[in-house]
JSON list of C-alpha atoms and ligand atoms in Angstrom, two decimals:
[
{"chain": "K", "resi": 519, "resn": "MET", "atom": "CA", "xyz": [-18.88, -1.30, -8.00]},
{"chain": "K", "resi": 520, "resn": "THR", "atom": "CA", "xyz": [-15.49, -0.02, -8.78]},
{"chain": "K", "resi": 521, "resn": "THR", "atom": "CA", "xyz": [-15.11, 3.77, -8.85]},
{"chain": "K", "resi": 522, "resn": "ARG", "atom": "CA", "xyz": [-12.76, 4.99, -11.59]},
{"chain": "K", "resi": 523, "resn": "ARG", "atom": "CA", "xyz": [-10.08, 7.62, -11.35]},
{"chain": "K", "resi": 524, "resn": "ASN", "atom": "CA", "xyz": [-10.15, 8.06, -15.10]},
{"chain": "K", "resi": 525, "resn": "ALA", "atom": "CA", "xyz": [-10.91, 5.82, -18.03]},
{"chain": "K", "resi": 526, "resn": "ALA", "atom": "CA", "xyz": [-7.86, 3.77, -17.67]},
{"chain": "K", "resi": 527, "resn": "ARG", "atom": "CA", "xyz": [-7.38, 3.28, -13.96]},
{"chain": "K", "resi": 528, "resn": "PRO", "atom": "CA", "xyz": [-9.82, 2.29, -11.19]},
{"chain": "K", "resi": 529, "resn": "PHE", "atom": "CA", "xyz": [-9.66, 3.54, -7.58]},
{"chain": "K", "resi": 530, "resn": "LEU", "atom": "CA", "xyz": [-8.74, 0.59, -5.36]},
{"chain": "K", "resi": 531, "resn": "ILE", "atom": "CA", "xyz": [-9.48, 0.23, -1.60]},
{"chain": "K", "resi": 532, "resn": "ALA", "atom": "CA", "xyz": [-6.75, -1.69, 0.27]},
{"chain": "K", "resi": 533, "resn": "PRO", "atom": "CA", "xyz": [-7.76, -2.53, 3.88]},
{"chain": "K", "resi": 534, "resn": "SER", "atom": "CA", "xyz": [-4.71, -2.97, 6.17]},
{"chain": "K", "resi": 535, "resn": "ILE", "atom": "CA", "xyz": [-4.99, -6.13, 8.23]},
{"chain": "K", "resi": 536, "resn": "LEU", "atom": "CA", "xyz": [-2.89, -4.55, 10.91]},
{"chain": "K", "resi": 537, "resn": "SER", "atom": "CA", "xyz": [-6.03, -3.44, 12.48]},
{"chain": "K", "resi": 538, "resn": "ALA", "atom": "CA", "xyz": [-7.91, -6.69, 12.04]},
{"chain": "K", "resi": 539, "resn": "ASP", "atom": "CA", "xyz": [-8.56, -9.34, 14.62]},
{"chain": "K", "resi": 540, "resn": "PHE", "atom": "CA", "xyz": [-5.43, -11.44, 14.33]},
{"chain": "K", "resi": 541, "resn": "ALA", "atom": "CA", "xyz": [-7.10, -14.33, 16.21]},
{"chain": "K", "resi": 542, "resn": "ARG", "atom": "CA", "xyz": [-9.65, -14.61, 13.32]},
{"chain": "K", "resi": 543, "resn": "LEU", "atom": "CA", "xyz": [-7.62, -13.48, 10.35]},
{"chain": "K", "resi": 544, "resn": "GLY", "atom": "CA", "xyz": [-9.04, -15.85, 7.75]},
{"chain": "K", "resi": 545, "resn": "GLU", "atom": "CA", "xyz": [-12.63, -14.80, 8.69]},
{"chain": "K", "resi": 546, "resn": "GLU", "atom": "CA", "xyz": [-11.48, -11.06, 8.68]},
{"chain": "K", "resi": 547, "resn": "VAL", "atom": "CA", "xyz": [-9.91, -11.11, 5.25]},
{"chain": "K", "resi": 548, "resn": "ARG", "atom": "CA", "xyz": [-13.02, -12.91, 3.78]},
{"chain": "K", "resi": 549, "resn": "ALA", "atom": "CA", "xyz": [-15.38, -10.40, 5.44]},
{"chain": "K", "resi": 550, "resn": "VAL", "atom": "CA", "xyz": [-13.42, -7.29, 4.14]},
{"chain": "K", "resi": 551, "resn": "VAL", "atom": "CA", "xyz": [-13.25, -8.66, 0.62]},
{"chain": "K", "resi": 552, "resn": "ALA", "atom": "CA", "xyz": [-17.07, -9.48, 0.82]},
{"chain": "K", "resi": 553, "resn": "ALA", "atom": "CA", "xyz": [-17.55, -5.89, 2.02]},
{"chain": "K", "resi": 554, "resn": "GLY", "atom": "CA", "xyz": [-15.90, -4.56, -1.23]},
{"chain": "K", "resi": 555, "resn": "ALA", "atom": "CA", "xyz": [-12.13, -4.52, -0.65]},
{"chain": "K", "resi": 556, "resn": "ASP", "atom": "CA", "xyz": [-10.04, -4.67, -3.90]},
{"chain": "K", "resi": 557, "resn": "ILE", "atom": "CA", "xyz": [-6.78, -5.63, -2.33]},
{"chain": "K", "resi": 558, "resn": "ILE", "atom": "CA", "xyz": [-5.44, -6.87, 0.96]},
{"chain": "K", "resi": 559, "resn": "HIS", "atom": "CA", "xyz": [-2.68, -4.67, 2.52]},
{"chain": "K", "resi": 560, "resn": "PHE", "atom": "CA", "xyz": [-0.21, -6.75, 4.50]},
{"chain": "K", "resi": 561, "resn": "ASP", "atom": "CA", "xyz": [2.05, -4.83, 6.89]},
{"chain": "K", "resi": 562, "resn": "VAL", "atom": "CA", "xyz": [5.30, -6.59, 7.74]},
{"chain": "K", "resi": 563, "resn": "MET", "atom": "CA", "xyz": [7.31, -4.98, 10.63]},
{"chain": "K", "resi": 564, "resn": "ASP", "atom": "CA", "xyz": [10.59, -6.29, 12.04]},
{"chain": "K", "resi": 565, "resn": "ASN", "atom": "CA", "xyz": [11.32, -4.33, 15.30]},
{"chain": "K", "resi": 566, "resn": "HIS", "atom": "CA", "xyz": [14.50, -3.05, 13.59]},
{"chain": "K", "resi": 567, "resn": "TYR", "atom": "CA", "xyz": [13.54, -0.89, 10.64]},
{"chain": "K", "resi": 568, "resn": "VAL", "atom": "CA", "xyz": [10.37, 0.11, 12.51]},
{"chain": "K", "resi": 569, "resn": "PRO", "atom": "CA", "xyz": [9.71, -0.07, 16.25]},
{"chain": "K", "resi": 570, "resn": "ASN", "atom": "CA", "xyz": [7.03, -2.76, 16.03]},
{"chain": "K", "resi": 571, "resn": "LEU", "atom": "CA", "xyz": [6.78, -6.49, 15.20]},
{"chain": "K", "resi": 572, "resn": "THR", "atom": "CA", "xyz": [4.04, -7.98, 13.17]},
{"chain": "K", "resi": 573, "resn": "ILE", "atom": "CA", "xyz": [3.51, -10.88, 10.74]},
{"chain": "K", "resi": 574, "resn": "GLY", "atom": "CA", "xyz": [5.57, -12.66, 8.13]},
{"chain": "K", "resi": 575, "resn": "PRO", "atom": "CA", "xyz": [5.37, -15.18, 5.24]},
{"chain": "K", "resi": 576, "resn": "LEU", "atom": "CA", "xyz": [3.75, -17.87, 7.24]},
{"chain": "K", "resi": 577, "resn": "VAL", "atom": "CA", "xyz": [0.76, -15.68, 7.87]},
{"chain": "K", "resi": 578, "resn": "CYS", "atom": "CA", "xyz": [0.62, -14.61, 4.29]},
{"chain": "K", "resi": 579, "resn": "ALA", "atom": "CA", "xyz": [0.58, -18.19, 3.14]},
{"chain": "K", "resi": 580, "resn": "ALA", "atom": "CA", "xyz": [-2.21, -18.88, 5.76]},
{"chain": "K", "resi": 581, "resn": "ILE", "atom": "CA", "xyz": [-4.51, -16.12, 4.46]},
{"chain": "K", "resi": 582, "resn": "ARG", "atom": "CA", "xyz": [-3.88, -16.72, 0.75]},
{"chain": "K", "resi": 583, "resn": "PRO", "atom": "CA", "xyz": [-6.37, -19.49, 0.29]},
{"chain": "K", "resi": 584, "resn": "HIS", "atom": "CA", "xyz": [-9.09, -17.33, 1.92]},
{"chain": "K", "resi": 585, "resn": "VAL", "atom": "CA", "xyz": [-9.11, -14.65, -0.86]},
{"chain": "K", "resi": 586, "resn": "THR", "atom": "CA", "xyz": [-8.66, -14.30, -4.58]},
{"chain": "K", "resi": 587, "resn": "VAL", "atom": "CA", "xyz": [-7.83, -10.56, -4.52]},
{"chain": "K", "resi": 588, "resn": "PRO", "atom": "CA", "xyz": [-4.19, -9.44, -4.69]},
{"chain": "K", "resi": 589, "resn": "ILE", "atom": "CA", "xyz": [-2.11, -9.38, -1.54]},
{"chain": "K", "resi": 590, "resn": "ASP", "atom": "CA", "xyz": [-0.11, -6.22, -1.29]},
{"chain": "K", "resi": 591, "resn": "VAL", "atom": "CA", "xyz": [2.89, -6.82, 1.02]},
{"chain": "K", "resi": 592, "resn": "HIS", "atom": "CA", "xyz": [4.37, -3.73, 2.55]},
{"chain": "K", "resi": 593, "resn": "LEU", "atom": "CA", "xyz": [7.78, -4.58, 3.98]},
{"chain": "K", "resi": 594, "resn": "MET", "atom": "CA", "xyz": [8.92, -2.43, 6.85]},
{"chain": "K", "resi": 595, "resn": "VAL", "atom": "CA", "xyz": [12.08, -4.65, 7.25]},
{"chain": "K", "resi": 596, "resn": "SER", "atom": "CA", "xyz": [15.73, -4.31, 6.86]},
{"chain": "K", "resi": 597, "resn": "PRO", "atom": "CA", "xyz": [17.48, -6.07, 5.18]},
{"chain": "K", "resi": 598, "resn": "VAL", "atom": "CA", "xyz": [14.77, -6.69, 2.42]},
{"chain": "K", "resi": 599, "resn": "ASP", "atom": "CA", "xyz": [16.23, -9.01, -0.16]},
{"chain": "K", "resi": 600, "resn": "ARG", "atom": "CA", "xyz": [16.40, -12.26, 1.81]},
{"chain": "K", "resi": 601, "resn": "ILE", "atom": "CA", "xyz": [12.76, -12.21, 2.64]},
{"chain": "K", "resi": 602, "resn": "VAL", "atom": "CA", "xyz": [11.38, -11.52, -0.92]},
{"chain": "K", "resi": 603, "resn": "ALA", "atom": "CA", "xyz": [11.40, -15.15, -2.02]},
{"chain": "K", "resi": 604, "resn": "ASP", "atom": "CA", "xyz": [9.59, -16.23, 1.02]},
{"chain": "K", "resi": 605, "resn": "PHE", "atom": "CA", "xyz": [6.73, -13.72, 0.41]},
{"chain": "K", "resi": 606, "resn": "ALA", "atom": "CA", "xyz": [6.58, -14.64, -3.32]},
{"chain": "K", "resi": 607, "resn": "LYS", "atom": "CA", "xyz": [6.22, -18.36, -2.31]},
{"chain": "K", "resi": 608, "resn": "ALA", "atom": "CA", "xyz": [3.61, -17.36, 0.27]},
{"chain": "K", "resi": 609, "resn": "GLY", "atom": "CA", "xyz": [1.32, -15.83, -2.44]},
{"chain": "K", "resi": 610, "resn": "ALA", "atom": "CA", "xyz": [2.21, -12.21, -2.36]},
{"chain": "K", "resi": 611, "resn": "ASN", "atom": "CA", "xyz": [1.25, -10.29, -5.56]},
{"chain": "K", "resi": 612, "resn": "ILE", "atom": "CA", "xyz": [2.86, -6.83, -4.82]},
{"chain": "K", "resi": 613, "resn": "ILE", "atom": "CA", "xyz": [5.87, -6.39, -2.64]},
{"chain": "K", "resi": 614, "resn": "SER", "atom": "CA", "xyz": [6.95, -2.86, -1.65]},
{"chain": "K", "resi": 615, "resn": "PHE", "atom": "CA", "xyz": [10.02, -1.82, 0.29]},
{"chain": "K", "resi": 616, "resn": "HIS", "atom": "CA", "xyz": [11.55, 1.30, 1.64]},
{"chain": "K", "resi": 617, "resn": "PRO", "atom": "CA", "xyz": [14.68, 2.68, -0.10]},
{"chain": "K", "resi": 618, "resn": "GLU", "atom": "CA", "xyz": [16.40, 3.25, 3.28]},
{"chain": "K", "resi": 619, "resn": "ALA", "atom": "CA", "xyz": [16.07, -0.48, 4.07]},
{"chain": "K", "resi": 620, "resn": "SER", "atom": "CA", "xyz": [17.73, -1.73, 0.86]},
{"chain": "K", "resi": 621, "resn": "GLY", "atom": "CA", "xyz": [21.46, -1.41, 0.06]},
{"chain": "K", "resi": 622, "resn": "HIS", "atom": "CA", "xyz": [20.69, -1.62, -3.67]},
{"chain": "K", "resi": 623, "resn": "ILE", "atom": "CA", "xyz": [17.33, -0.41, -4.83]},
{"chain": "K", "resi": 624, "resn": "ASP", "atom": "CA", "xyz": [17.53, -1.60, -8.41]},
{"chain": "K", "resi": 625, "resn": "ARG", "atom": "CA", "xyz": [18.68, -5.05, -7.32]},
{"chain": "K", "resi": 626, "resn": "THR", "atom": "CA", "xyz": [15.72, -5.35, -4.95]},
{"chain": "K", "resi": 627, "resn": "ILE", "atom": "CA", "xyz": [13.27, -4.28, -7.58]},
{"chain": "K", "resi": 628, "resn": "SER", "atom": "CA", "xyz": [14.71, -6.76, -10.06]},
{"chain": "K", "resi": 629, "resn": "LEU", "atom": "CA", "xyz": [14.63, -9.51, -7.37]},
{"chain": "K", "resi": 630, "resn": "ILE", "atom": "CA", "xyz": [10.85, -8.90, -6.68]},
{"chain": "K", "resi": 631, "resn": "ARG", "atom": "CA", "xyz": [10.02, -8.98, -10.47]},
{"chain": "K", "resi": 632, "resn": "GLU", "atom": "CA", "xyz": [12.14, -12.16, -10.90]},
{"chain": "K", "resi": 633, "resn": "HIS", "atom": "CA", "xyz": [10.01, -13.78, -8.24]},
{"chain": "K", "resi": 634, "resn": "GLY", "atom": "CA", "xyz": [6.86, -13.03, -10.23]},
{"chain": "K", "resi": 635, "resn": "CYS", "atom": "CA", "xyz": [5.64, -10.11, -8.03]},
{"chain": "K", "resi": 636, "resn": "LYS", "atom": "CA", "xyz": [4.92, -6.40, -8.83]},
{"chain": "K", "resi": 637, "resn": "PRO", "atom": "CA", "xyz": [7.63, -4.16, -7.20]},
{"chain": "K", "resi": 638, "resn": "GLY", "atom": "CA", "xyz": [6.78, -1.04, -5.17]},
{"chain": "K", "resi": 639, "resn": "LEU", "atom": "CA", "xyz": [8.86, 1.67, -3.52]},
{"chain": "K", "resi": 640, "resn": "VAL", "atom": "CA", "xyz": [7.68, 3.33, -0.34]},
{"chain": "K", "resi": 641, "resn": "PHE", "atom": "CA", "xyz": [8.40, 6.86, 0.84]},
{"chain": "K", "resi": 642, "resn": "ASN", "atom": "CA", "xyz": [8.30, 7.90, 4.44]},
{"chain": "K", "resi": 643, "resn": "PRO", "atom": "CA", "xyz": [6.77, 11.42, 4.94]},
{"chain": "K", "resi": 644, "resn": "GLY", "atom": "CA", "xyz": [10.35, 12.95, 5.26]},
{"chain": "K", "resi": 645, "resn": "THR", "atom": "CA", "xyz": [12.02, 10.87, 2.63]},
{"chain": "K", "resi": 646, "resn": "PRO", "atom": "CA", "xyz": [12.67, 12.81, -0.65]},
{"chain": "K", "resi": 647, "resn": "LEU", "atom": "CA", "xyz": [11.43, 11.40, -3.95]},
{"chain": "K", "resi": 648, "resn": "SER", "atom": "CA", "xyz": [14.71, 11.74, -5.70]},
{"chain": "K", "resi": 649, "resn": "CYS", "atom": "CA", "xyz": [15.31, 8.01, -6.16]},
{"chain": "K", "resi": 650, "resn": "LEU", "atom": "CA", "xyz": [12.30, 7.95, -8.52]},
{"chain": "K", "resi": 651, "resn": "ASP", "atom": "CA", "xyz": [14.41, 9.95, -10.99]},
{"chain": "K", "resi": 652, "resn": "TYR", "atom": "CA", "xyz": [15.76, 6.49, -12.14]},
{"chain": "K", "resi": 653, "resn": "ALA", "atom": "CA", "xyz": [13.71, 3.92, -10.40]},
{"chain": "K", "resi": 654, "resn": "LEU", "atom": "CA", "xyz": [10.13, 4.87, -11.59]},
{"chain": "K", "resi": 655, "resn": "PRO", "atom": "CA", "xyz": [10.26, 3.17, -14.91]},
{"chain": "K", "resi": 656, "resn": "GLN", "atom": "CA", "xyz": [11.03, -0.10, -13.11]},
{"chain": "K", "resi": 657, "resn": "LEU", "atom": "CA", "xyz": [8.20, 0.10, -10.66]},
{"chain": "K", "resi": 658, "resn": "ASP", "atom": "CA", "xyz": [4.50, -0.98, -10.66]},
{"chain": "K", "resi": 659, "resn": "LEU", "atom": "CA", "xyz": [3.69, 0.90, -7.60]},
{"chain": "K", "resi": 660, "resn": "VAL", "atom": "CA", "xyz": [4.71, 3.97, -5.59]},
{"chain": "K", "resi": 661, "resn": "LEU", "atom": "CA", "xyz": [3.49, 4.06, -1.95]},
{"chain": "K", "resi": 662, "resn": "ILE", "atom": "CA", "xyz": [3.46, 7.38, -0.18]},
{"chain": "K", "resi": 663, "resn": "MET", "atom": "CA", "xyz": [3.39, 7.05, 3.61]},
{"chain": "K", "resi": 664, "resn": "SER", "atom": "CA", "xyz": [1.07, 9.74, 5.07]},
{"chain": "K", "resi": 665, "resn": "VAL", "atom": "CA", "xyz": [2.25, 8.77, 8.64]},
{"chain": "K", "resi": 666, "resn": "ASN", "atom": "CA", "xyz": [5.56, 7.66, 9.96]},
{"chain": "K", "resi": 667, "resn": "PRO", "atom": "CA", "xyz": [5.53, 3.65, 9.58]},
{"chain": "K", "resi": 668, "resn": "GLY", "atom": "CA", "xyz": [5.25, 1.48, 12.51]},
{"chain": "K", "resi": 669, "resn": "PHE", "atom": "CA", "xyz": [1.75, 1.82, 13.86]},
{"chain": "K", "resi": 670, "resn": "GLY", "atom": "CA", "xyz": [-1.91, 1.99, 12.78]},
{"chain": "K", "resi": 671, "resn": "GLY", "atom": "CA", "xyz": [-4.24, 4.58, 13.94]},
{"chain": "K", "resi": 672, "resn": "GLN", "atom": "CA", "xyz": [-2.08, 7.60, 13.54]},
{"chain": "K", "resi": 673, "resn": "GLN", "atom": "CA", "xyz": [-3.13, 11.05, 12.09]},
{"chain": "K", "resi": 674, "resn": "PHE", "atom": "CA", "xyz": [-2.78, 11.78, 8.37]},
{"chain": "K", "resi": 675, "resn": "ILE", "atom": "CA", "xyz": [0.24, 14.29, 7.77]},
{"chain": "K", "resi": 676, "resn": "PRO", "atom": "CA", "xyz": [-1.34, 16.95, 5.58]},
{"chain": "K", "resi": 677, "resn": "TYR", "atom": "CA", "xyz": [1.86, 18.01, 3.76]},
{"chain": "K", "resi": 678, "resn": "THR", "atom": "CA", "xyz": [2.09, 14.45, 2.18]},
{"chain": "K", "resi": 679, "resn": "LEU", "atom": "CA", "xyz": [-0.65, 15.66, -0.23]},
{"chain": "K", "resi": 680, "resn": "ASP", "atom": "CA", "xyz": [2.07, 17.73, -1.95]},
{"chain": "K", "resi": 681, "resn": "LYS", "atom": "CA", "xyz": [4.17, 14.65, -2.31]},
{"chain": "K", "resi": 682, "resn": "ILE", "atom": "CA", "xyz": [1.25, 12.73, -3.79]},
{"chain": "K", "resi": 683, "resn": "ARG", "atom": "CA", "xyz": [0.83, 15.53, -6.40]},
{"chain": "K", "resi": 684, "resn": "ASP", "atom": "CA", "xyz": [4.48, 15.40, -7.30]},
{"chain": "K", "resi": 685, "resn": "VAL", "atom": "CA", "xyz": [4.44, 11.58, -7.76]},
{"chain": "K", "resi": 686, "resn": "ARG", "atom": "CA", "xyz": [1.31, 11.84, -9.93]},
{"chain": "K", "resi": 687, "resn": "LYS", "atom": "CA", "xyz": [3.09, 14.27, -12.24]},
{"chain": "K", "resi": 688, "resn": "ARG", "atom": "CA", "xyz": [6.10, 11.98, -12.47]},
{"chain": "K", "resi": 689, "resn": "ILE", "atom": "CA", "xyz": [3.89, 8.96, -13.24]},
{"chain": "K", "resi": 690, "resn": "ASP", "atom": "CA", "xyz": [1.84, 10.83, -15.85]},
{"chain": "K", "resi": 691, "resn": "ALA", "atom": "CA", "xyz": [5.07, 12.12, -17.44]},
{"chain": "K", "resi": 692, "resn": "ILE", "atom": "CA", "xyz": [6.40, 8.63, -18.05]},
{"chain": "K", "resi": 693, "resn": "GLY", "atom": "CA", "xyz": [3.21, 7.51, -19.50]},
{"chain": "K", "resi": 694, "resn": "ARG", "atom": "CA", "xyz": [3.25, 4.17, -18.03]},
{"chain": "K", "resi": 695, "resn": "GLU", "atom": "CA", "xyz": [0.82, 2.41, -15.59]},
{"chain": "K", "resi": 696, "resn": "VAL", "atom": "CA", "xyz": [2.15, 2.74, -12.09]},
{"chain": "K", "resi": 697, "resn": "MET", "atom": "CA", "xyz": [-0.19, 2.48, -9.09]},
{"chain": "K", "resi": 698, "resn": "LEU", "atom": "CA", "xyz": [-0.08, 5.49, -6.68]},
{"chain": "K", "resi": 699, "resn": "GLU", "atom": "CA", "xyz": [-0.91, 4.22, -3.15]},
{"chain": "K", "resi": 700, "resn": "VAL", "atom": "CA", "xyz": [-1.34, 6.18, 0.05]},
{"chain": "K", "resi": 701, "resn": "ASP", "atom": "CA", "xyz": [-0.95, 4.63, 3.52]},
{"chain": "K", "resi": 702, "resn": "GLY", "atom": "CA", "xyz": [-1.71, 6.10, 6.98]},
{"chain": "K", "resi": 703, "resn": "GLY", "atom": "CA", "xyz": [-4.59, 7.91, 8.51]},
{"chain": "K", "resi": 704, "resn": "VAL", "atom": "CA", "xyz": [-6.88, 7.46, 5.39]},
{"chain": "K", "resi": 705, "resn": "LYS", "atom": "CA", "xyz": [-10.56, 7.91, 6.41]},
{"chain": "K", "resi": 706, "resn": "VAL", "atom": "CA", "xyz": [-13.85, 8.58, 4.84]},
{"chain": "K", "resi": 707, "resn": "ASP", "atom": "CA", "xyz": [-13.40, 12.37, 5.52]},
{"chain": "K", "resi": 708, "resn": "ASN", "atom": "CA", "xyz": [-10.07, 12.76, 3.76]},
{"chain": "K", "resi": 709, "resn": "ILE", "atom": "CA", "xyz": [-10.08, 10.08, 0.96]},
{"chain": "K", "resi": 710, "resn": "GLY", "atom": "CA", "xyz": [-11.66, 12.55, -1.53]},
{"chain": "K", "resi": 711, "resn": "ALA", "atom": "CA", "xyz": [-8.79, 15.07, -1.01]},
{"chain": "K", "resi": 712, "resn": "ILE", "atom": "CA", "xyz": [-6.19, 12.32, -1.32]},
{"chain": "K", "resi": 713, "resn": "ALA", "atom": "CA", "xyz": [-7.78, 11.09, -4.60]},
{"chain": "K", "resi": 714, "resn": "ALA", "atom": "CA", "xyz": [-7.89, 14.65, -5.84]},
{"chain": "K", "resi": 715, "resn": "ALA", "atom": "CA", "xyz": [-4.15, 14.96, -5.14]},
{"chain": "K", "resi": 716, "resn": "GLY", "atom": "CA", "xyz": [-3.59, 12.04, -7.51]},
{"chain": "K", "resi": 717, "resn": "ALA", "atom": "CA", "xyz": [-3.62, 8.84, -5.60]},
{"chain": "K", "resi": 718, "resn": "ASP", "atom": "CA", "xyz": [-5.52, 5.76, -6.94]},
{"chain": "K", "resi": 719, "resn": "THR", "atom": "CA", "xyz": [-5.00, 3.10, -4.24]},
{"chain": "K", "resi": 720, "resn": "PHE", "atom": "CA", "xyz": [-5.99, 3.79, -0.60]},
{"chain": "K", "resi": 721, "resn": "VAL", "atom": "CA", "xyz": [-4.81, 1.83, 2.34]},
{"chain": "K", "resi": 722, "resn": "ALA", "atom": "CA", "xyz": [-7.05, 2.05, 5.35]},
{"chain": "K", "resi": 723, "resn": "GLY", "atom": "CA", "xyz": [-6.62, -0.05, 8.67]},
{"chain": "K", "resi": 724, "resn": "SER", "atom": "CA", "xyz": [-8.29, 1.51, 11.59]},
{"chain": "K", "resi": 725, "resn": "ALA", "atom": "CA", "xyz": [-10.86, 3.30, 9.49]},
{"chain": "K", "resi": 726, "resn": "ILE", "atom": "CA", "xyz": [-12.14, 0.01, 8.10]},
{"chain": "K", "resi": 727, "resn": "PHE", "atom": "CA", "xyz": [-11.41, -2.65, 10.74]},
{"chain": "K", "resi": 728, "resn": "GLY", "atom": "CA", "xyz": [-11.97, -0.19, 13.57]},
{"chain": "K", "resi": 729, "resn": "ALA", "atom": "CA", "xyz": [-15.62, 0.27, 12.40]},
{"chain": "K", "resi": 730, "resn": "GLY", "atom": "CA", "xyz": [-18.22, -2.36, 13.01]},
{"chain": "K", "resi": 731, "resn": "ASP", "atom": "CA", "xyz": [-19.64, -2.39, 9.51]},
{"chain": "K", "resi": 732, "resn": "TYR", "atom": "CA", "xyz": [-16.89, -2.90, 6.88]},
{"chain": "K", "resi": 733, "resn": "ALA", "atom": "CA", "xyz": [-19.17, -2.58, 3.94]},
{"chain": "K", "resi": 734, "resn": "LYS", "atom": "CA", "xyz": [-20.65, 0.69, 5.19]},
{"chain": "K", "resi": 735, "resn": "THR", "atom": "CA", "xyz": [-17.20, 2.24, 5.54]},
{"chain": "K", "resi": 736, "resn": "ILE", "atom": "CA", "xyz": [-16.01, 1.06, 2.08]},
{"chain": "K", "resi": 737, "resn": "THR", "atom": "CA", "xyz": [-19.23, 2.16, 0.48]},
{"chain": "K", "resi": 738, "resn": "ALA", "atom": "CA", "xyz": [-18.85, 5.63, 2.06]},
{"chain": "K", "resi": 739, "resn": "MET", "atom": "CA", "xyz": [-15.22, 5.71, 0.84]},
{"chain": "K", "resi": 740, "resn": "ARG", "atom": "CA", "xyz": [-16.33, 4.95, -2.77]},
{"chain": "K", "resi": 741, "resn": "ALA", "atom": "CA", "xyz": [-18.95, 7.67, -2.58]},
{"chain": "K", "resi": 742, "resn": "GLU", "atom": "CA", "xyz": [-16.32, 10.21, -1.56]},
{"chain": "K", "resi": 743, "resn": "LEU", "atom": "CA", "xyz": [-14.14, 8.98, -4.48]},
{"chain": "K", "resi": 744, "resn": "SER", "atom": "CA", "xyz": [-17.00, 9.36, -6.98]},
{"chain": "K", "resi": 745, "resn": "LYS", "atom": "CA", "xyz": [-17.48, 12.94, -5.71]},
{"chain": "K", "resi": 746, "resn": "ALA", "atom": "CA", "xyz": [-13.59, 13.54, -6.09]},
{"chain": "K", "resi": 747, "resn": "VAL", "atom": "CA", "xyz": [-13.71, 12.67, -9.77]},
{"chain": "K", "resi": 748, "resn": "THR", "atom": "CA", "xyz": [-16.77, 14.56, -10.73]},
{"chain": "K", "resi": 749, "resn": "GLN", "atom": "CA", "xyz": [-15.57, 17.71, -9.14]},
{"chain": "I", "resi": 1511, "resn": "DX5", "atom": "C1", "xyz": [1.67, 1.80, 9.23]},
{"chain": "I", "resi": 1511, "resn": "DX5", "atom": "C2", "xyz": [1.09, 0.89, 8.22]},
{"chain": "I", "resi": 1511, "resn": "DX5", "atom": "C3", "xyz": [-0.25, 0.95, 7.70]},
{"chain": "I", "resi": 1511, "resn": "DX5", "atom": "C4", "xyz": [-1.24, 1.04, 8.81]},
{"chain": "I", "resi": 1511, "resn": "DX5", "atom": "C5", "xyz": [-2.31, 2.07, 8.41]},
{"chain": "I", "resi": 1511, "resn": "DX5", "atom": "O1", "xyz": [3.11, 1.69, 9.31]},
{"chain": "I", "resi": 1511, "resn": "DX5", "atom": "O2", "xyz": [1.95, 0.78, 7.12]},
{"chain": "I", "resi": 1511, "resn": "DX5", "atom": "O3", "xyz": [-0.54, 0.20, 6.66]},
{"chain": "I", "resi": 1511, "resn": "DX5", "atom": "O4", "xyz": [-1.97, -0.17, 9.07]},
{"chain": "I", "resi": 1511, "resn": "DX5", "atom": "O5", "xyz": [-3.21, 2.14, 9.56]},
{"chain": "I", "resi": 1511, "resn": "DX5", "atom": "P1", "xyz": [-4.22, 3.32, 9.64]},
{"chain": "I", "resi": 1511, "resn": "DX5", "atom": "O6", "xyz": [-5.11, 3.26, 8.43]},
{"chain": "I", "resi": 1511, "resn": "DX5", "atom": "O7", "xyz": [-4.95, 2.94, 10.90]},
{"chain": "I", "resi": 1511, "resn": "DX5", "atom": "O8", "xyz": [-3.44, 4.70, 9.69]},
{"chain": "I", "resi": 1512, "resn": "ZN", "atom": "ZN1", "xyz": [1.29, -0.37, 5.18]}
]
């Protein structure tokens, strides 16, 4: 069952495999999709742009045959451009990057689209939204970080709700479909407030993979989302 934000756009649950068991990744992505996930969120960290090192295109290609849902690649790498083609070839559907990590934002967005993927731009908690002034019409997704990037299991930063409201207004003003995703510290007990602020796509790592029963958590999240729309 897909909960809807409004008539046009569904709410999407995007489990981050950062908190999955990496020794059993194929099994983990199949299990989370069977439990109701809409998207797989794939966190790429380079020990340079962020102080952690995770997974790359080879792992993306390895999980691709296990699921039919979109793979949402969150690049926390600098530089960005060289790795875009590799992820497109590995089966990514959405590729998002941080403006601080790209020398030329418009060029990187075009490159992602030329490779057949949807481009997204990611804003750290302290990063202003000003580059959306011109970039928003070129994007398919805006990702608001609600923690500082680099690690799973951190606390949601409350002031990012204001940023989500700001981005929602900007998206509604251009009248074009752009996904508004939130990443970091998303749990059953705050997902309703995040939806009410205007988000439609919810990344959750530790809240889903850290709990034993993935379906129970995803169902509880959808119940909170249903309440958020009817309020
Ligand atoms: C953090 C990553 C997140 C992370 C979220 O840099 O981008 O996707 O996995 O983890 P939780 O949901 O545990 O905060
Ligand atoms: Zn992420």
